[in-house]
PDB file of C-alpha atoms in Angstrom:
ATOM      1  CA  UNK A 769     -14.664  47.766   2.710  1.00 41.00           C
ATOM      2  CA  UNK A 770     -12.730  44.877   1.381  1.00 43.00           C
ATOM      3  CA  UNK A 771     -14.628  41.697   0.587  1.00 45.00           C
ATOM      4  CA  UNK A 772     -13.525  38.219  -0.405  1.00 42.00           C
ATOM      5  CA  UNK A 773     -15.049  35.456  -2.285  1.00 46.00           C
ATOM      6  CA  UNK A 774     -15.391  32.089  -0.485  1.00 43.00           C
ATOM      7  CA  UNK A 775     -12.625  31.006  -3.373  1.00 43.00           C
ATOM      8  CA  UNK A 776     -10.377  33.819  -2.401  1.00 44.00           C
ATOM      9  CA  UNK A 777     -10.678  33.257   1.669  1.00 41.00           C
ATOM     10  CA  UNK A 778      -9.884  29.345   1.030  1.00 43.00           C
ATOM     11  CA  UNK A 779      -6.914  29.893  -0.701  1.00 41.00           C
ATOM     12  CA  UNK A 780      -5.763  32.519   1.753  1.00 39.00           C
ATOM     13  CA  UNK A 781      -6.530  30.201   4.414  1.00 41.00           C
ATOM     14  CA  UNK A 782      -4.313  27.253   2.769  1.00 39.00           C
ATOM     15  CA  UNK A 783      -1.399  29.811   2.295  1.00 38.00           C
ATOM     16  CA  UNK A 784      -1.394  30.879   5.641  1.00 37.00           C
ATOM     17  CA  UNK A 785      -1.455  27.134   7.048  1.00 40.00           C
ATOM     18  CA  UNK A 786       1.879  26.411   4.649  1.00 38.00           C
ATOM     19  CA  UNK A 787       3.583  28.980   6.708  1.00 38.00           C
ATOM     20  CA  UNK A 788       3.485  26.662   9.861  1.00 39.00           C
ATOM     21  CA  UNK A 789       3.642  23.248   7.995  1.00 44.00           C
ATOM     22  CA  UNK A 790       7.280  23.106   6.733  1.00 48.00           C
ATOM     23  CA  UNK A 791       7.172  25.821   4.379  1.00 48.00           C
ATOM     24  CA  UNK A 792      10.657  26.751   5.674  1.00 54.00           C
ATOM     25  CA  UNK A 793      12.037  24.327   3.608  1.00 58.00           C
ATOM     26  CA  UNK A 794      11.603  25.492   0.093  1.00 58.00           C
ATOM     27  CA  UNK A 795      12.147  28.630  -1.815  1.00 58.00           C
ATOM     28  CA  UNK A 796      10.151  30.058  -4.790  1.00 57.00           C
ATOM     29  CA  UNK A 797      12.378  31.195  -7.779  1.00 56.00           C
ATOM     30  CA  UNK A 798      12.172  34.338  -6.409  1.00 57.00           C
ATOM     31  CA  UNK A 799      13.030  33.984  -3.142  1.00 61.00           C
ATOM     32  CA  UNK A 800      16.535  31.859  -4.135  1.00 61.00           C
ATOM     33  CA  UNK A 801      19.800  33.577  -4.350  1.00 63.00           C
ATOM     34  CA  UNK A 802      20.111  34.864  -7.978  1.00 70.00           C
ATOM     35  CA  UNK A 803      23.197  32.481  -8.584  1.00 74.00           C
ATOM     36  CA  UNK A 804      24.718  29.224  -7.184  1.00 71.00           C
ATOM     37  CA  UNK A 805      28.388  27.515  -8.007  1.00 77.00           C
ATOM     38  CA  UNK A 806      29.788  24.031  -7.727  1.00 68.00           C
ATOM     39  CA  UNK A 807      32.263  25.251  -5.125  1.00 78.00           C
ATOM     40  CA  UNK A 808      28.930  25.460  -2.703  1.00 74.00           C
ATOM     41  CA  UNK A 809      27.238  22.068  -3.623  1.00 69.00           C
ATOM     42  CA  UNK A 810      30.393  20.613  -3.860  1.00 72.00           C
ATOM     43  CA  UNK A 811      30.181  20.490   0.116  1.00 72.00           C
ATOM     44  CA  UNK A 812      27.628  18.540   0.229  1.00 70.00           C
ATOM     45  CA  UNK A 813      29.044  15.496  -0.918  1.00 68.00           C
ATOM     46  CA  UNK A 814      31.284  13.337   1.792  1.00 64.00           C
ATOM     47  CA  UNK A 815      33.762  11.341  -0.428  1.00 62.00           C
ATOM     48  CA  UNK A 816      35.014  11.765  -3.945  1.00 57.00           C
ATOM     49  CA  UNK A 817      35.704   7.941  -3.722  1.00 66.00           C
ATOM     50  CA  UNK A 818      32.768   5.345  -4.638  1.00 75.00           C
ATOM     51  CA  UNK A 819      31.619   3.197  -2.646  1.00 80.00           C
ATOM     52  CA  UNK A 820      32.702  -0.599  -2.729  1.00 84.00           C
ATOM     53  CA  UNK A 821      30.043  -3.502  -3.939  1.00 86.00           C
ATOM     54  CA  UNK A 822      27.501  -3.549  -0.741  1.00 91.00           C
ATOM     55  CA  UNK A 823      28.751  -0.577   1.436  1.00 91.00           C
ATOM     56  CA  UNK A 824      27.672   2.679   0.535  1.00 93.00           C
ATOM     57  CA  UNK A 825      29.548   6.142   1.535  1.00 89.00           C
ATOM     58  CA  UNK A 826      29.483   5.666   5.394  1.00 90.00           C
ATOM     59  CA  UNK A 827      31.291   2.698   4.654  1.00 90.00           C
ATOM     60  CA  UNK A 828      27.966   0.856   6.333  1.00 92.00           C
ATOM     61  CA  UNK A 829      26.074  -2.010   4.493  1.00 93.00           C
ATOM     62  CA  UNK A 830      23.342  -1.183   1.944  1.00 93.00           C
ATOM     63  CA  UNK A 831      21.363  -4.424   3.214  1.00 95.00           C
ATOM     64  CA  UNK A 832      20.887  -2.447   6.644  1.00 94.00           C
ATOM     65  CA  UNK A 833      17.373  -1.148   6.109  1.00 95.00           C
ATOM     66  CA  UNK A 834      16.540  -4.334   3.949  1.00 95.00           C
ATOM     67  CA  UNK A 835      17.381  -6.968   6.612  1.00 94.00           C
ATOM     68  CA  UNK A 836      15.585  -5.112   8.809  1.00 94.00           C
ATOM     69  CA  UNK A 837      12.343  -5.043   7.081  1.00 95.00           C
ATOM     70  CA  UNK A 838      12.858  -9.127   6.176  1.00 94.00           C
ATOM     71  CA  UNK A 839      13.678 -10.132   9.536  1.00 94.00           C
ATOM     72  CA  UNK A 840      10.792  -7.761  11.127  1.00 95.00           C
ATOM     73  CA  UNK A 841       8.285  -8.782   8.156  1.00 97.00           C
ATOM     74  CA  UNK A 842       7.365  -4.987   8.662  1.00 98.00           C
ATOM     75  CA  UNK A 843       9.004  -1.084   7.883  1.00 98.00           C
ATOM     76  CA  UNK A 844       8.289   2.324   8.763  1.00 98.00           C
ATOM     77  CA  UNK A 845       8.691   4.903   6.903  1.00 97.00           C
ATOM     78  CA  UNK A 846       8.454   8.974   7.263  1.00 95.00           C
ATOM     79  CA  UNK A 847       8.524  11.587   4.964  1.00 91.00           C
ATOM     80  CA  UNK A 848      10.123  14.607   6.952  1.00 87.00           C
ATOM     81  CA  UNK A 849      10.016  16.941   3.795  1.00 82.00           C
ATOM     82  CA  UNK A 850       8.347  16.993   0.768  1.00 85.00           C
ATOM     83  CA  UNK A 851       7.575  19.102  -1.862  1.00 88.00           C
ATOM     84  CA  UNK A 852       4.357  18.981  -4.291  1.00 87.00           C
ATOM     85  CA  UNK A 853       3.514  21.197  -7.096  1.00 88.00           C
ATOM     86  CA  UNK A 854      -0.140  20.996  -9.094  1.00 83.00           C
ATOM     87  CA  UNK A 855      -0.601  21.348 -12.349  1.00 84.00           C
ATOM     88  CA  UNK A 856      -2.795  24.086 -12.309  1.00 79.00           C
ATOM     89  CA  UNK A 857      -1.144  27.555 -13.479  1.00 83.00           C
ATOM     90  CA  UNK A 858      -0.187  29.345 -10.093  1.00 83.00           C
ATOM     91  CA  UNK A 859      -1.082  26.997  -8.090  1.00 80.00           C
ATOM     92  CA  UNK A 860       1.669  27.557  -4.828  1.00 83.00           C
ATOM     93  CA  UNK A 861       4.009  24.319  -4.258  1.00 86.00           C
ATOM     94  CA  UNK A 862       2.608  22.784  -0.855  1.00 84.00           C
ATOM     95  CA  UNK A 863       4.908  21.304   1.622  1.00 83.00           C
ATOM     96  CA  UNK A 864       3.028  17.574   3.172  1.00 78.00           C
ATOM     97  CA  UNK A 865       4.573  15.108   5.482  1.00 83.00           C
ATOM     98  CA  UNK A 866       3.334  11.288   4.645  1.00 87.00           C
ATOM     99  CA  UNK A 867       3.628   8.287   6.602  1.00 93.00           C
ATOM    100  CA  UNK A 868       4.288   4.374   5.653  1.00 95.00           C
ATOM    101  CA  UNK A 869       3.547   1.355   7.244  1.00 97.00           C
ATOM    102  CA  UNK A 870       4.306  -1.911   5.098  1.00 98.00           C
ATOM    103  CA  UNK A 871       4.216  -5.320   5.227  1.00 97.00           C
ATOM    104  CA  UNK A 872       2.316  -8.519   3.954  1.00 98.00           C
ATOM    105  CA  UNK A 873       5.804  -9.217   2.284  1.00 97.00           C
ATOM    106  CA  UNK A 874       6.910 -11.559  -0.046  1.00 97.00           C
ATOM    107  CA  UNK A 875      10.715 -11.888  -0.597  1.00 95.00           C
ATOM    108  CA  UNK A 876      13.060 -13.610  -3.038  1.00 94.00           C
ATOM    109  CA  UNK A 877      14.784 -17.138  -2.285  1.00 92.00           C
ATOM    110  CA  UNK A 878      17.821 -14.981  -1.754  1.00 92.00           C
ATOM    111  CA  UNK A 879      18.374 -17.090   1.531  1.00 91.00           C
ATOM    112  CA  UNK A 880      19.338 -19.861  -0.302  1.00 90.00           C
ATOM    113  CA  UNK A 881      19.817 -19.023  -3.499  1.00 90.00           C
ATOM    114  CA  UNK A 882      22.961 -16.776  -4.274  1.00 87.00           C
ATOM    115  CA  UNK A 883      21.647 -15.729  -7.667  1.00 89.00           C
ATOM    116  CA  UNK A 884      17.918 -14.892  -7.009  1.00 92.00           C
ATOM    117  CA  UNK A 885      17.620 -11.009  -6.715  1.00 94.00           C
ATOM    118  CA  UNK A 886      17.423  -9.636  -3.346  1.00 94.00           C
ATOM    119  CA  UNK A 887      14.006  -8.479  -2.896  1.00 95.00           C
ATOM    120  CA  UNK A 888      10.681  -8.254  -2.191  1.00 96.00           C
ATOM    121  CA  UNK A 889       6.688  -7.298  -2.835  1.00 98.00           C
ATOM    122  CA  UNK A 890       4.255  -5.953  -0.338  1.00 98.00           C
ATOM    123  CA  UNK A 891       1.438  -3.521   1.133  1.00 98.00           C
ATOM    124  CA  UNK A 892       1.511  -0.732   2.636  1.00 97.00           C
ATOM    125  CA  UNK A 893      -0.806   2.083   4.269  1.00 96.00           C
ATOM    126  CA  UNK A 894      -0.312   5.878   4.817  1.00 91.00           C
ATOM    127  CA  UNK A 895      -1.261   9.100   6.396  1.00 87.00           C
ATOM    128  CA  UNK A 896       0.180  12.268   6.683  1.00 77.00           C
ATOM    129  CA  UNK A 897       1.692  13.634   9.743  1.00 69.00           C
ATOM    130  CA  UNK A 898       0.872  17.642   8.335  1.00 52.00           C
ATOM    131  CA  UNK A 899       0.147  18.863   5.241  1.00 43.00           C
ATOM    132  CA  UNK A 900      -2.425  17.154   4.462  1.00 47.00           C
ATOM    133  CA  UNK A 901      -5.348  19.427   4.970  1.00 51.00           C
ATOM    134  CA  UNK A 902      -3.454  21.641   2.283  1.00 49.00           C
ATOM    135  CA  UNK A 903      -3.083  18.588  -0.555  1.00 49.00           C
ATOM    136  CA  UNK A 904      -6.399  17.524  -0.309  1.00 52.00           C
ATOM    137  CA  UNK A 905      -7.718  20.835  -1.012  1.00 52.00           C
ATOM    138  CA  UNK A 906      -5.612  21.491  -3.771  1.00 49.00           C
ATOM    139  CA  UNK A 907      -7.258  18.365  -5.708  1.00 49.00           C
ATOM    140  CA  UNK A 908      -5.571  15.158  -3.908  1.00 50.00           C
ATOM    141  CA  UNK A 909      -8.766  12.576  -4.514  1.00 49.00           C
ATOM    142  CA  UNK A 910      -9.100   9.129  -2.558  1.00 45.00           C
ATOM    143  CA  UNK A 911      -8.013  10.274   0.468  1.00 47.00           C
ATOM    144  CA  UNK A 912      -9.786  11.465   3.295  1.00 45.00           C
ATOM    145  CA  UNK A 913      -8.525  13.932   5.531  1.00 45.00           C
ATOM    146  CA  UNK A 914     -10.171  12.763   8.831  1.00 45.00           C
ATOM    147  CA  UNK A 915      -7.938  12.699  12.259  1.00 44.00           C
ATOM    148  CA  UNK A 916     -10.445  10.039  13.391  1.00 46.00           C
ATOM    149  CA  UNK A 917      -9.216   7.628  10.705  1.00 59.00           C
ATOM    150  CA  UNK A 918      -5.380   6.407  11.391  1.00 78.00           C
ATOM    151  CA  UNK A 919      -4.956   5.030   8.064  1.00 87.00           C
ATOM    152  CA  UNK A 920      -7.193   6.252   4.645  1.00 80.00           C
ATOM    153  CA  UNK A 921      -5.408   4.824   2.168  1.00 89.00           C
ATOM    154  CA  UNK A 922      -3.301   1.919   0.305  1.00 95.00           C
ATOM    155  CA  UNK A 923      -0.253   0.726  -1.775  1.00 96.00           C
ATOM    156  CA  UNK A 924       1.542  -1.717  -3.055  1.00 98.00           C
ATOM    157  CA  UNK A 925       5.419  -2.028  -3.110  1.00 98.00           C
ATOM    158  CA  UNK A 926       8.109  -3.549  -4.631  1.00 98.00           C
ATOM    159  CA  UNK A 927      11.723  -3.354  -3.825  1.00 98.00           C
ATOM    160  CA  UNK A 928      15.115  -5.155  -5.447  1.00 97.00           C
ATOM    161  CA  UNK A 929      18.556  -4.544  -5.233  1.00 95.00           C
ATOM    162  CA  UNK A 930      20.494  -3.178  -8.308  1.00 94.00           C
ATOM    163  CA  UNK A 931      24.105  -4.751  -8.301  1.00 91.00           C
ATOM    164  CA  UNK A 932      24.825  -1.656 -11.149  1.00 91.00           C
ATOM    165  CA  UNK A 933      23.707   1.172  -9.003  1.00 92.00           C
ATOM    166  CA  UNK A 934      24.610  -0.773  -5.762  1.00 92.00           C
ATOM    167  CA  UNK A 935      21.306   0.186  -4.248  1.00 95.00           C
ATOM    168  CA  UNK A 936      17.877  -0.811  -3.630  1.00 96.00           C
ATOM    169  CA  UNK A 937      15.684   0.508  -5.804  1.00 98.00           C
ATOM    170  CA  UNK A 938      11.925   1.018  -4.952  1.00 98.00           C
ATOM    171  CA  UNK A 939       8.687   1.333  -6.548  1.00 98.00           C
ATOM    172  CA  UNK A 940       5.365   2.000  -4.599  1.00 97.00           C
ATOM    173  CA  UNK A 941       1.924   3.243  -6.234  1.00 95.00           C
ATOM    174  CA  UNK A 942      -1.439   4.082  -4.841  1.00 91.00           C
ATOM    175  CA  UNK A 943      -4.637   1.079  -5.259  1.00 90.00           C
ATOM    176  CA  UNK A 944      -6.913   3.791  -5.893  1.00 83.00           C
ATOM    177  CA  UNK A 945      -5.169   6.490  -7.638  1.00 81.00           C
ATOM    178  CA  UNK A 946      -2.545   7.171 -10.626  1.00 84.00           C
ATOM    179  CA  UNK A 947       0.186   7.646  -8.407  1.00 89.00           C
ATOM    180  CA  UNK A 948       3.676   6.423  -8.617  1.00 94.00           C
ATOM    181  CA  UNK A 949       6.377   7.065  -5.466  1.00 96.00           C
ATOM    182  CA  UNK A 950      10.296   5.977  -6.520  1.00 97.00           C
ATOM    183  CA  UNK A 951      12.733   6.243  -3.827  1.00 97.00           C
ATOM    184  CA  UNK A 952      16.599   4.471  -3.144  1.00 97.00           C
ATOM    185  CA  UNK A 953      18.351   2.864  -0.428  1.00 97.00           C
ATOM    186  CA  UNK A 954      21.883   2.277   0.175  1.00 96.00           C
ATOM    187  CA  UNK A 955      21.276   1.304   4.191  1.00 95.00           C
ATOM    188  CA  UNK A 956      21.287   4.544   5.635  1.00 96.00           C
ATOM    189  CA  UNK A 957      18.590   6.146   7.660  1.00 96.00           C
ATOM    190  CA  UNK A 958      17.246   8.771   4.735  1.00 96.00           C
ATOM    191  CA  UNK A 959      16.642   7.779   1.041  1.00 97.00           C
ATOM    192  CA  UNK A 960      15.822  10.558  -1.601  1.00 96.00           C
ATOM    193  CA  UNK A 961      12.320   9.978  -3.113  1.00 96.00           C
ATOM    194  CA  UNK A 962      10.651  11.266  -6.314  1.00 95.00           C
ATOM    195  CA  UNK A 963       6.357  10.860  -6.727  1.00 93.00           C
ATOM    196  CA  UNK A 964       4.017  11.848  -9.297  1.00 91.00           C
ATOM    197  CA  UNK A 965       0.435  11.867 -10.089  1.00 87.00           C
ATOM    198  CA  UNK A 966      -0.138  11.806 -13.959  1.00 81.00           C
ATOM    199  CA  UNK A 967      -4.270  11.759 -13.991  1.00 66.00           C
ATOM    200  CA  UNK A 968      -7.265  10.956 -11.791  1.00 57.00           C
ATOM    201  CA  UNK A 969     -10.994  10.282 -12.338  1.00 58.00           C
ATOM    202  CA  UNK A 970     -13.724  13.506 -12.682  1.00 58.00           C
ATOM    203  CA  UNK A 971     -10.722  16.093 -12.735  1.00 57.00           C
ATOM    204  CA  UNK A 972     -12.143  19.465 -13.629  1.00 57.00           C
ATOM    205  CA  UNK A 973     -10.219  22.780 -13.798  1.00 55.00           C
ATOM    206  CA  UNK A 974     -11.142  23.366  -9.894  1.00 53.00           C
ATOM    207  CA  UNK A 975      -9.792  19.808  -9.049  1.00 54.00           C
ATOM    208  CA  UNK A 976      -6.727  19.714 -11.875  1.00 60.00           C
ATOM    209  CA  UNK A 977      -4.589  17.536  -9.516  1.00 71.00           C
ATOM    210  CA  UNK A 978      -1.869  16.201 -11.577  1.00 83.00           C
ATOM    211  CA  UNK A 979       1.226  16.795  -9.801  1.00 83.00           C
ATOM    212  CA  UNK A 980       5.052  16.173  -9.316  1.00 91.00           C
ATOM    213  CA  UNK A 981       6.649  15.763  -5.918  1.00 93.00           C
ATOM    214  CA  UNK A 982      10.187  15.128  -4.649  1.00 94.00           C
ATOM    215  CA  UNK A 983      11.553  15.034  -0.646  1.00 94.00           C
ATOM    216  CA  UNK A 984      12.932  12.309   1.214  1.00 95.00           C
ATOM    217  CA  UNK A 985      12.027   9.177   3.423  1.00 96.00           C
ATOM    218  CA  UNK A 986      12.929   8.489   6.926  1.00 97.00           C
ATOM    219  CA  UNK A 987      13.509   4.946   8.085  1.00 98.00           C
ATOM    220  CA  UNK A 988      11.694   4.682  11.379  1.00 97.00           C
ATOM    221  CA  UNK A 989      12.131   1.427  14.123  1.00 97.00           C
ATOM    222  CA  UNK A 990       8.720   0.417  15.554  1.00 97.00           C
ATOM    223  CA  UNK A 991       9.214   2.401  18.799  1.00 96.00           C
ATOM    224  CA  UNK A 992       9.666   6.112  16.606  1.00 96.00           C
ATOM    225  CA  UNK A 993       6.222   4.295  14.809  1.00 94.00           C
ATOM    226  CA  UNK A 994       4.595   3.633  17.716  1.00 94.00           C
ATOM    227  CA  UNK A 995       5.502   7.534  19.566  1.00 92.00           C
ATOM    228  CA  UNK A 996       4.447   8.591  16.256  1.00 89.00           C
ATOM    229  CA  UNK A 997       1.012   6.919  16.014  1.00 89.00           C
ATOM    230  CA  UNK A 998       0.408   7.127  19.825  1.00 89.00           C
ATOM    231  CA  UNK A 999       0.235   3.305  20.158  1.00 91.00           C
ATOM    232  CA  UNK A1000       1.880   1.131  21.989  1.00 94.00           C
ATOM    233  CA  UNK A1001       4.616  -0.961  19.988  1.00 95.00           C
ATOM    234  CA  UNK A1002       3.250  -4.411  21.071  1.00 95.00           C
ATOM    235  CA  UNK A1003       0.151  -3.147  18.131  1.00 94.00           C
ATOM    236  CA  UNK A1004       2.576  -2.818  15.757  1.00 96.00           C
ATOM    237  CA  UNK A1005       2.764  -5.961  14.476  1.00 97.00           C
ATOM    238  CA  UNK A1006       2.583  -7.455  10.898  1.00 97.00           C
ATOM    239  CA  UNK A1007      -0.451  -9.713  12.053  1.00 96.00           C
ATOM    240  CA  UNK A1008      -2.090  -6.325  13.199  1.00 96.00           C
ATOM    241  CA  UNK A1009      -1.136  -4.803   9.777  1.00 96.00           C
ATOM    242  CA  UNK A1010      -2.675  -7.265   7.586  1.00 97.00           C
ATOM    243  CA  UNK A1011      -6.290  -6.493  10.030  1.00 95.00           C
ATOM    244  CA  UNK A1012      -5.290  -2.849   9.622  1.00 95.00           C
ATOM    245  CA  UNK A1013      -4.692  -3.055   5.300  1.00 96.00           C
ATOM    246  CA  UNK A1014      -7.908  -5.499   5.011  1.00 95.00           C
ATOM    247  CA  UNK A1015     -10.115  -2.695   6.621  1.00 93.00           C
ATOM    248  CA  UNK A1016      -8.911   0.207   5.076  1.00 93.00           C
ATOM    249  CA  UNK A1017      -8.821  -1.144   0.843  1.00 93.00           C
ATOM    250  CA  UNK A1018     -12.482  -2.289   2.007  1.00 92.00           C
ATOM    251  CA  UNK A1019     -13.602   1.362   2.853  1.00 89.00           C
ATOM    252  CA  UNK A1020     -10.944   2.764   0.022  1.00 87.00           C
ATOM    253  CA  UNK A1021     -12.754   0.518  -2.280  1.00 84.00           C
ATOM    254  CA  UNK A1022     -16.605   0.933  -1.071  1.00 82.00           C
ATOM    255  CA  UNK A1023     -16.183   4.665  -0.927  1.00 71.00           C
ATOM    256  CA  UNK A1024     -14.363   4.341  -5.007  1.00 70.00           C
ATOM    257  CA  UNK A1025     -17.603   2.344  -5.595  1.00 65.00           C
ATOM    258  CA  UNK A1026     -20.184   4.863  -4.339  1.00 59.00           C
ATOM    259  CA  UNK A1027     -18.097   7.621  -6.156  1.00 55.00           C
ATOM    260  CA  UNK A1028     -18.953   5.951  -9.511  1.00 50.00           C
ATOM    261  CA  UNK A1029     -22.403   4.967  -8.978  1.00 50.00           C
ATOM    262  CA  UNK A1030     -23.279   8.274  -7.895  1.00 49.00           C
ATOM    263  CA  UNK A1031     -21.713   9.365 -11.202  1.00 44.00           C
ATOM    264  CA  UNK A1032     -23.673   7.189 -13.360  1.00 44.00           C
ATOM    265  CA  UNK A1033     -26.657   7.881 -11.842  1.00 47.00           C
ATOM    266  CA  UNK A1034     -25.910  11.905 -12.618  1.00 46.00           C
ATOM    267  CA  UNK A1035     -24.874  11.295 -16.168  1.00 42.00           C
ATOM    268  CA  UNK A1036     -28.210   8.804 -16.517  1.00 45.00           C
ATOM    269  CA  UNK A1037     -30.646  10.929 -14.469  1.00 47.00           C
ATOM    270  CA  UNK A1038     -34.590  10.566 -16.859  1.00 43.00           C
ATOM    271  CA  UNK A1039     -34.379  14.387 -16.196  1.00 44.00           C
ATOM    272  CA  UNK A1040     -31.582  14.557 -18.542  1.00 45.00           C
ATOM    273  CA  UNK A1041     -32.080  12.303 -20.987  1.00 38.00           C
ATOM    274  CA  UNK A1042     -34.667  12.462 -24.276  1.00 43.00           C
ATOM    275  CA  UNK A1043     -36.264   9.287 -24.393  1.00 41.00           C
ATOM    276  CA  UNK A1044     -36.900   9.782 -27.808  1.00 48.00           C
ATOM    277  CA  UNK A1045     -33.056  10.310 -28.845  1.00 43.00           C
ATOM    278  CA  UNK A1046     -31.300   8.285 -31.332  1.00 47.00           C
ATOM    279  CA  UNK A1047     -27.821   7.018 -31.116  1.00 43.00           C
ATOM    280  CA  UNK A1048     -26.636   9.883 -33.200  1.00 47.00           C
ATOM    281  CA  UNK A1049     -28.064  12.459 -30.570  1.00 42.00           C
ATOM    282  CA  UNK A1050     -26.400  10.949 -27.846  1.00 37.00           C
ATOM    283  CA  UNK A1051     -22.840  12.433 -26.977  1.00 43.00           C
ATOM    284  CA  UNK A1052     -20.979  10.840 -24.153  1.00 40.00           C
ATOM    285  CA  UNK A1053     -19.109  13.925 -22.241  1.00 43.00           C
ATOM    286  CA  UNK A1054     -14.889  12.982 -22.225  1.00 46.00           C
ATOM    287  CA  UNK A1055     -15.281  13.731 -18.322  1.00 42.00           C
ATOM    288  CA  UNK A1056     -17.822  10.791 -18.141  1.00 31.00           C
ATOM    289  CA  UNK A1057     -15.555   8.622 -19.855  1.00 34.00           C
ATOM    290  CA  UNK A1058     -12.307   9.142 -17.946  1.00 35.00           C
ATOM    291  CA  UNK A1059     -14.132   8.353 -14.424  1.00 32.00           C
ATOM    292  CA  UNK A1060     -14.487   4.753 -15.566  1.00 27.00           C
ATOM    293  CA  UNK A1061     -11.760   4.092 -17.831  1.00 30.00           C
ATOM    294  CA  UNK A1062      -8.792   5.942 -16.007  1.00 27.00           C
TER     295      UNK A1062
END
């Protein structure tokens, strides 16, 4: 008879669960044709013309999505594919599924002055809409895989339009967490994202969780939010969102805070200290140290 260690059965579990969670999207090196030419990619480009100042290759306006957000004080957005990989040596690349909702915004005097930057700063909060049962147990820390909570976690944003590049360029980053998420908007209804996590807090070789991620966002109107939250739209509002981000950073933040105290009461336990020590016995462990100063 076969048997498998608790380890082995988890990660079996995880790999079946990517079979039904997207994983149709991606190949391994292995699995991809052995060769590729610029005849076939060339196809997937529309128009070998740019696009004029403020349209982009639809020939729409790149301020579509970006009106939209300042005249709705609010955005949407969906992450339909997206593909992680963990630093950890053979660690499988896990397909996840996130979900936006931002607001609190503050734009740019672009309204009435012509030379302020278009743009603006803001807050957002996310989920996942699958996949995330498979990231958080490959090492994701800070958030909390629980259907009973809507939203477990916060970010801020920042968007501003690049006259050079002729799109809006994005930045958003986790409160609670080393992670950085750039995407790009020229006004169309999908925007190519990259993400990446470069360290967390109490990482050991079971939780190595650095990781790189690219995919693509989804602009969403409130109704698409609302079918996809099982709300009503009337909720979604940005007066409701500001309620919604207050109470999740407070539980983001108390359950960061009872992480770390819980941690210094390990490291500072009597049972594992000598009273009698000097300063030269003492030797502060490099894990300690990163939970508080990363």
């Amino acid at each position: 008879m076969l048997l498998l260690s608790l380890k082995q059965l988890h990660a079996t579990a995880i790999l079946l669960a990517l079979a039904f969670t997207g994983a149709s999207n991606f190949v391994t090196a292995a699995a991809a044709a052995d060769t590729v030419t610029t005849d076939q990619l060339d196809v997937r480009f529309p128009s070998s013309n740019p696009a004029p100042p403020g349209k982009n290759i639809d020939g729409t306006s790149v301020t579509t999505n970006f009106v939209r957000a300042y005249n709705e004080k609010q955005l949407f957005l969906l992450m339909p594919f997206a593909l992680a990989l963990f630093e950890k040596p053979a660690s499988p690349a896990l397909p996840a599924s996130p979900f936006w909702w931002c607001s609190d915004f503050t734009f740019s005097n672009f309204t009435t002055d012509t030379n302020a930057p278009m743009g603006f700063v803001g807050r957002c909060v996310w989920t996942f809409k699958e996949g995330g049962s498979a990231v958080v147990a490959a090492g994701v820390q800070g958030y909390v895989d629980d259907p009973s909570e809507r939203f477990s976690s916060t970010l801020g944003i920042s968007a501003v339009y690049v006259d050079q590049t002729n799109v809006f360029e994005y930045e958003a980053h986790r409160n609670t967490e080393n992670m950085v998420t750039r995407f790009w908007d020229d006004g169309r209804d999908k925007m190519p994202l990259n993400m990446w996590v470069t360290h967390d807090a109490d990482r050991t070789e079971q939780t190595a969780n650095a990781l790189q991620v690219f995919g693509q966002f989804t602009w969403m109107s409130t109704e698409e939010a609302a079918t996809f939250l099982n709300v009503t739209a009337g909720y979604l509002t940005p007066e409701r969102f500001s309620s919604v981000y207050a109470n999740v950073w407070s539980k983001e933040y108390a359950s960061l805070t009872s992480k770390e105290t819980s941690t210094m009461e390990e490291m500072t336990s009597t049972s594992d200290i000598d009273v009698d020590a000097t300063d030269s016995d003492i030797v502060v462990d490099d894990d300690w140290k990163r939970s508080f100063w990363f």
